[in-house]
Tab-separated table of C-alpha atoms and ligand atoms in Angstrom:
chain	number	residue	atom	x	y	z
A	1	MET	CA	19.421	13.874	-5.459
A	2	ALA	CA	19.256	10.468	-7.142
A	3	TYR	CA	15.550	11.022	-7.507
A	4	LEU	CA	16.016	13.947	-9.924
A	5	SER	CA	19.027	12.634	-11.825
A	6	ASP	CA	17.578	9.179	-12.578
A	7	SER	CA	17.120	8.758	-16.314
A	8	ARG	CA	13.771	6.967	-16.003
A	9	LYS	CA	10.708	9.178	-16.063
A	10	ARG	CA	9.035	9.740	-12.724
A	11	LEU	CA	5.423	8.598	-13.099
A	12	THR	CA	2.531	10.918	-12.320
A	13	ILE	CA	-1.114	10.278	-11.514
A	14	HIS	CA	-1.881	11.282	-15.125
A	15	ASP	CA	0.281	8.410	-16.378
A	16	LEU	CA	-1.805	6.031	-14.250
A	17	LEU	CA	-5.054	7.335	-15.756
A	18	LYS	CA	-3.533	6.888	-19.215
A	19	MET	CA	-2.558	3.311	-18.338
A	20	LYS	CA	-6.205	2.527	-17.548
A	21	ARG	CA	-7.381	4.122	-20.795
A	22	GLU	CA	-4.827	2.078	-22.747
A	23	GLY	CA	-5.631	-1.164	-20.892
A	24	ARG	CA	-2.121	-1.468	-19.384
A	25	LYS	CA	-2.112	-3.119	-15.933
A	26	ILE	CA	-0.804	-1.050	-13.004
A	27	VAL	CA	1.542	-2.657	-10.459
A	28	MET	CA	1.491	-1.380	-6.893
A	29	ILE	CA	3.316	-2.731	-3.861
A	30	THR	CA	3.861	-1.596	-0.287
A	31	ALA	CA	7.179	-0.511	1.204
A	32	TYR	CA	8.051	0.818	4.641
A	33	ASP	CA	11.762	1.696	4.347
A	34	ALA	CA	14.427	2.970	1.937
A	35	LEU	CA	16.132	-0.408	1.440
A	36	PHE	CA	13.032	-2.252	0.252
A	37	ALA	CA	11.868	0.883	-1.590
A	38	SER	CA	15.040	0.818	-3.677
A	39	LEU	CA	14.394	-2.866	-4.494
A	40	VAL	CA	10.785	-2.314	-5.590
A	41	ASP	CA	11.903	0.756	-7.548
A	42	ALA	CA	14.562	-1.264	-9.377
A	43	ALA	CA	11.971	-3.970	-10.119
A	44	GLY	CA	9.966	-1.325	-11.990
A	45	VAL	CA	6.645	-1.087	-10.124
A	46	ASP	CA	4.324	1.804	-10.993
A	47	MET	CA	3.076	2.746	-7.525
A	48	VAL	CA	4.417	2.324	-4.002
A	49	LEU	CA	2.138	2.478	-0.995
A	50	VAL	CA	3.349	3.266	2.487
A	51	GLY	CA	0.417	1.438	4.010
A	52	ASP	CA	-0.807	1.697	7.567
A	53	SER	CA	-0.288	-2.075	7.367
A	54	VAL	CA	3.131	-1.046	8.715
A	55	ALA	CA	1.497	-1.349	12.166
A	56	PRO	CA	0.606	-5.060	11.965
A	57	VAL	CA	3.351	-6.095	9.516
A	58	LEU	CA	6.397	-4.364	11.035
A	59	ALA	CA	5.379	-3.183	14.494
A	60	GLY	CA	3.585	-6.339	15.645
A	61	GLU	CA	0.207	-4.638	16.232
A	62	GLU	CA	-2.973	-6.678	15.728
A	63	THR	CA	-4.576	-4.168	13.339
A	64	THR	CA	-3.791	-1.003	11.373
A	65	ILE	CA	-5.678	1.113	13.927
A	66	PRO	CA	-2.682	2.130	16.096
A	67	ALA	CA	-0.752	3.679	13.158
A	68	THR	CA	-0.168	7.406	13.685
A	69	VAL	CA	0.448	10.378	11.390
A	70	GLU	CA	3.988	10.679	12.801
A	71	GLN	CA	4.719	7.043	11.954
A	72	MET	CA	3.328	7.456	8.438
A	73	ILE	CA	5.532	10.544	7.972
A	74	TYR	CA	8.612	8.672	9.192
A	75	HIS	CA	8.018	5.686	6.912
A	76	GLY	CA	6.918	7.883	3.989
A	77	LYS	CA	10.107	9.943	4.256
A	78	ILE	CA	12.464	6.968	4.305
A	79	VAL	CA	10.617	5.193	1.486
A	80	ARG	CA	10.851	8.357	-0.640
A	81	ARG	CA	14.646	8.194	-0.371
A	82	GLY	CA	14.654	4.810	-2.091
A	83	LEU	CA	12.412	5.769	-5.023
A	84	THR	CA	13.126	7.318	-8.386
A	85	HIS	CA	10.249	6.238	-10.568
A	86	PRO	CA	6.918	5.119	-9.035
A	87	VAL	CA	4.052	7.234	-7.729
A	88	LEU	CA	4.321	7.281	-3.921
A	89	VAL	CA	1.087	7.096	-1.918
A	90	VAL	CA	0.967	7.309	1.890
A	91	ASP	CA	-1.994	6.068	3.933
A	92	LEU	CA	-3.958	8.477	6.089
A	93	PRO	CA	-4.079	6.541	9.370
A	94	PHE	CA	-7.148	5.983	11.554
A	95	LEU	CA	-8.620	9.233	12.940
A	96	SER	CA	-6.359	11.449	10.856
A	97	TYR	CA	-9.240	12.311	8.476
A	98	GLN	CA	-12.420	11.121	10.207
A	99	VAL	CA	-12.713	13.855	12.852
A	100	SER	CA	-13.130	16.890	10.600
A	101	ILE	CA	-12.299	18.155	7.122
A	102	PRO	CA	-9.842	20.830	8.385
A	103	ASP	CA	-8.080	18.086	10.350
A	104	ALA	CA	-7.938	15.889	7.243
A	105	ILE	CA	-6.410	18.704	5.158
A	106	ALA	CA	-3.880	19.540	7.879
A	107	ASN	CA	-2.814	15.896	8.340
A	108	ALA	CA	-2.727	15.031	4.636
A	109	GLY	CA	-0.887	18.276	3.870
A	110	ARG	CA	1.743	17.549	6.532
A	111	ILE	CA	2.236	14.051	5.151
A	112	LEU	CA	2.748	15.406	1.628
A	113	LYS	CA	5.075	18.213	2.769
A	114	LYS	CA	7.239	16.047	5.016
A	115	THR	CA	7.483	12.887	2.898
A	116	GLY	CA	7.557	14.126	-0.680
A	117	ALA	CA	4.753	11.680	-1.513
A	118	THR	CA	2.482	12.360	-4.484
A	119	ALA	CA	-0.798	11.370	-2.838
A	120	VAL	CA	-2.598	10.077	0.222
A	121	LYS	CA	-5.018	7.149	0.518
A	122	LEU	CA	-8.123	7.031	2.688
A	123	GLU	CA	-10.653	4.289	3.383
A	124	GLY	CA	-14.407	4.518	2.877
A	125	GLY	CA	-17.247	5.249	0.451
A	126	SER	CA	-19.759	8.036	-0.262
A	127	ARG	CA	-19.737	9.163	3.384
A	128	TRP	CA	-16.162	10.380	2.795
A	129	ALA	CA	-16.750	12.008	-0.594
A	130	PRO	CA	-16.858	15.559	0.913
A	131	THR	CA	-13.487	14.885	2.599
A	132	VAL	CA	-12.001	13.606	-0.670
A	133	ALA	CA	-13.347	16.704	-2.481
A	134	ALA	CA	-11.865	19.034	0.158
A	135	LEU	CA	-8.445	17.356	-0.027
A	136	VAL	CA	-8.430	17.429	-3.816
A	137	GLY	CA	-9.587	21.073	-3.665
A	138	ALA	CA	-6.558	21.810	-1.491
A	139	GLY	CA	-4.289	20.283	-4.141
A	140	ILE	CA	-3.783	16.912	-2.463
A	141	PRO	CA	-4.270	13.905	-4.779
A	142	VAL	CA	-6.373	11.187	-3.129
A	143	MET	CA	-6.610	7.446	-3.659
A	144	GLY	CA	-9.785	5.794	-2.326
A	145	HIS	CA	-10.076	2.366	-0.687
A	146	LEU	CA	-13.317	0.353	-0.843
A	147	GLY	CA	-14.465	-3.135	0.116
A	148	PHE	CA	-12.723	-4.498	3.185
A	149	THR	CA	-11.408	-1.381	4.903
A	150	PRO	CA	-8.956	-2.520	7.596
A	151	GLN	CA	-9.427	0.552	9.823
A	152	SER	CA	-13.077	-0.596	10.276
A	153	VAL	CA	-12.129	-4.208	11.015
A	154	HIS	CA	-14.063	-4.269	14.301
A	155	GLN	CA	-17.177	-2.780	12.737
A	156	LEU	CA	-16.957	-5.256	9.833
A	157	GLY	CA	-16.578	-8.189	12.250
A	158	GLY	CA	-13.156	-9.306	11.013
A	159	PHE	CA	-11.190	-9.869	7.824
A	160	LYS	CA	-14.213	-10.657	5.582
A	161	ILE	CA	-15.118	-10.493	1.911
A	162	GLN	CA	-17.377	-7.494	1.248
A	163	GLY	CA	-20.167	-6.973	-1.291
A	164	LYS	CA	-21.423	-10.561	-1.372
A	165	GLN	CA	-25.118	-9.590	-1.278
A	166	ALA	CA	-26.658	-7.713	-4.222
A	167	ASP	CA	-27.438	-4.577	-2.198
A	168	ALA	CA	-23.908	-4.440	-0.741
A	169	ALA	CA	-22.437	-4.920	-4.229
A	170	ALA	CA	-24.603	-2.096	-5.620
A	171	GLN	CA	-23.500	0.099	-2.708
A	172	LEU	CA	-19.854	-0.527	-3.603
A	173	VAL	CA	-20.498	0.628	-7.179
A	174	ASP	CA	-22.276	3.770	-5.879
A	175	ASP	CA	-19.424	4.408	-3.436
A	176	ALA	CA	-16.847	4.106	-6.205
A	177	ILE	CA	-18.740	6.584	-8.387
A	178	ALA	CA	-19.048	9.023	-5.457
A	179	ILE	CA	-15.317	8.798	-4.715
A	180	GLU	CA	-14.474	9.330	-8.387
A	181	GLN	CA	-16.854	12.306	-8.634
A	182	ALA	CA	-15.236	13.782	-5.516
A	183	GLY	CA	-11.950	13.852	-7.446
A	184	ALA	CA	-10.013	10.730	-6.398
A	185	PHE	CA	-7.451	9.653	-9.015
A	186	SER	CA	-7.663	5.916	-8.271
A	187	MET	CA	-8.898	3.468	-5.657
A	188	VAL	CA	-7.940	0.226	-3.954
A	189	LEU	CA	-10.589	-2.532	-4.065
A	190	GLU	CA	-9.949	-4.959	-1.219
A	191	LEU	CA	-11.542	-8.384	-0.657
A	192	MET	CA	-14.628	-8.544	-2.833
A	193	PRO	CA	-16.012	-11.076	-5.333
A	194	ARG	CA	-14.561	-10.870	-8.837
A	195	PRO	CA	-17.847	-9.757	-10.515
A	196	VAL	CA	-18.256	-6.912	-8.024
A	197	ALA	CA	-14.721	-5.629	-8.617
A	198	ALA	CA	-15.309	-5.964	-12.367
A	199	ALA	CA	-18.537	-3.926	-12.110
A	200	VAL	CA	-16.807	-1.211	-10.064
A	201	THR	CA	-13.891	-1.106	-12.515
A	202	LYS	CA	-16.325	-0.682	-15.412
A	203	ALA	CA	-18.336	2.000	-13.613
A	204	VAL	CA	-15.416	4.388	-13.056
A	205	SER	CA	-12.858	5.968	-15.368
A	206	ILE	CA	-10.113	6.094	-12.709
A	207	PRO	CA	-7.890	3.029	-12.112
A	208	THR	CA	-8.964	0.365	-9.620
A	209	ILE	CA	-6.136	-1.494	-7.896
A	210	GLY	CA	-7.257	-4.830	-6.480
A	211	ILE	CA	-6.159	-6.930	-3.533
A	212	GLY	CA	-8.288	-10.030	-3.154
A	213	ALA	CA	-10.640	-8.615	-5.798
A	214	GLY	CA	-9.789	-10.765	-8.828
A	215	PRO	CA	-8.095	-10.113	-12.155
A	216	ASP	CA	-10.483	-7.580	-13.731
A	217	CYS	CA	-9.169	-4.579	-11.771
A	218	ASP	CA	-6.926	-2.108	-13.601
A	219	GLY	CA	-3.992	-3.129	-11.430
A	220	GLN	CA	-2.996	-5.224	-8.439
A	221	VAL	CA	-1.377	-4.475	-5.086
A	222	LEU	CA	0.205	-6.826	-2.563
A	223	VAL	CA	1.855	-6.163	0.756
A	224	LEU	CA	5.576	-6.642	0.064
A	225	HIS	CA	6.331	-8.642	3.211
A	226	ASP	CA	3.401	-10.984	2.488
A	227	MET	CA	4.364	-11.717	-1.131
A	228	LEU	CA	8.010	-12.242	-0.162
A	229	GLY	CA	7.011	-14.842	2.443
A	230	LEU	CA	8.312	-12.741	5.348
A	231	ASN	CA	4.921	-12.496	7.064
A	232	GLU	CA	4.487	-16.252	7.226
A	233	GLY	CA	1.374	-16.432	9.394
A	234	PHE	CA	-0.766	-14.492	6.875
A	235	THR	CA	-2.144	-16.908	4.273
A	236	PRO	CA	-5.356	-15.591	2.659
A	237	LYS	CA	-6.549	-17.219	-0.593
A	238	PHE	CA	-5.645	-14.192	-2.726
A	239	LEU	CA	-2.027	-14.067	-1.595
A	240	LYS	CA	0.579	-15.514	-3.926
A	241	ARG	CA	4.021	-15.870	-2.392
A	242	TYR	CA	6.729	-15.067	-4.925
A	243	ALA	CA	9.561	-15.993	-2.512
A	244	GLU	CA	10.100	-17.668	0.857
A	245	LEU	CA	12.374	-15.080	2.471
A	246	GLY	CA	11.171	-15.873	6.007
A	247	GLN	CA	12.439	-19.428	5.673
A	248	ALA	CA	15.653	-18.252	3.950
A	249	ALA	CA	16.307	-15.757	6.772
A	250	ARG	CA	15.733	-18.361	9.503
A	251	GLU	CA	18.081	-20.803	7.789
A	252	ALA	CA	20.809	-18.153	7.247
A	253	ILE	CA	20.639	-16.948	10.864
A	254	GLY	CA	20.684	-20.559	12.069
A	255	ARG	CA	23.831	-21.258	10.011
A	256	PHE	CA	25.510	-18.116	11.425
A	257	ALA	CA	24.655	-19.203	14.993
A	258	ALA	CA	25.974	-22.736	14.376
A	259	GLU	CA	29.233	-21.451	12.821
A	260	VAL	CA	29.870	-19.017	15.687
A	261	ARG	CA	29.302	-21.828	18.150
A	262	ASP	CA	31.520	-24.368	16.389
A	263	GLY	CA	34.269	-21.804	15.560
A	264	HIS	CA	33.874	-21.860	11.739
A	265	TYR	CA	33.029	-18.163	11.692
A	266	PRO	CA	35.024	-15.969	11.361
A	267	GLY	CA	37.433	-17.973	9.182
A	268	PRO	CA	40.762	-16.657	7.812
A	269	GLU	CA	39.022	-14.976	4.829
A	270	HIS	CA	36.948	-12.853	7.257
A	271	THR	CA	39.840	-12.019	9.592
A	272	HIS	CA	42.292	-9.041	9.388
A	273	GLY	CA	46.051	-9.647	9.696
B	1	KIV	O1	-2.146	-0.620	4.336
B	1	KIV	C1	-1.993	-1.302	3.310
B	1	KIV	O2	-0.975	-1.969	3.093
B	1	KIV	C2	-3.073	-1.289	2.326
B	1	KIV	C3	-3.011	-2.321	1.233
B	1	KIV	C4	-3.528	-3.610	1.738
B	1	KIV	C5	-3.740	-1.886	0.018
B	1	KIV	O3	-3.974	-0.515	2.414
């Protein structure tokens, strides 16, 4: 049980609220497996998200829509094994909370029970406030997600910045307040103009975690495989690549192939007796 014996304190959602109050930025990143989870844990992030982005990023799907509860449980469980310190959040996938409130509680509850996560995340504004309230009432911490909500990509007409018009921006602020009042402990703000994210962040007392929403959010999240340069085809303006692991992997595999073919691998130092 490395998770219990680790000397660092395991963060709670209350620590995240305190970080907002004290003006300390919150760092969140995605992970989908134990190996990368242990790396992000060692790097000292505050929150880890098992995003339904696992469907496009790892499974080669076009959108997050095909992700299932079973897949989220599988990835949540293996990520948990790699973590000692950060708050673990698992996405509620498409149609796991939209059909009915009892369904949402059953699915979110299963995810929490089977993965050991601290919280679930769901997409959408005021329309989903009763669902957030019911989950929180059942003892399930909820993170909201406003702005570009990938599960509604078809309805939104693609990967587009949200809240550009004044009425849409005002709606985002109202949505954020509704989600906070329903009991959410934080929310992701995805793809919106900086002033809109700043207004939302000011309007709520729970932390906002931005992705493509500018620097005024209480924290930032990136998809791990995007920021490591592993998902090379995805190049939105907001994304900063902190490494080029895709290129490094291609070059390493190419060297291995060449050395097998020309007989340099395995050499004497890699050969028994
Ligand atoms: O699924 C995901 O990875 C997300 C992040 C983009 C916030 O929701």
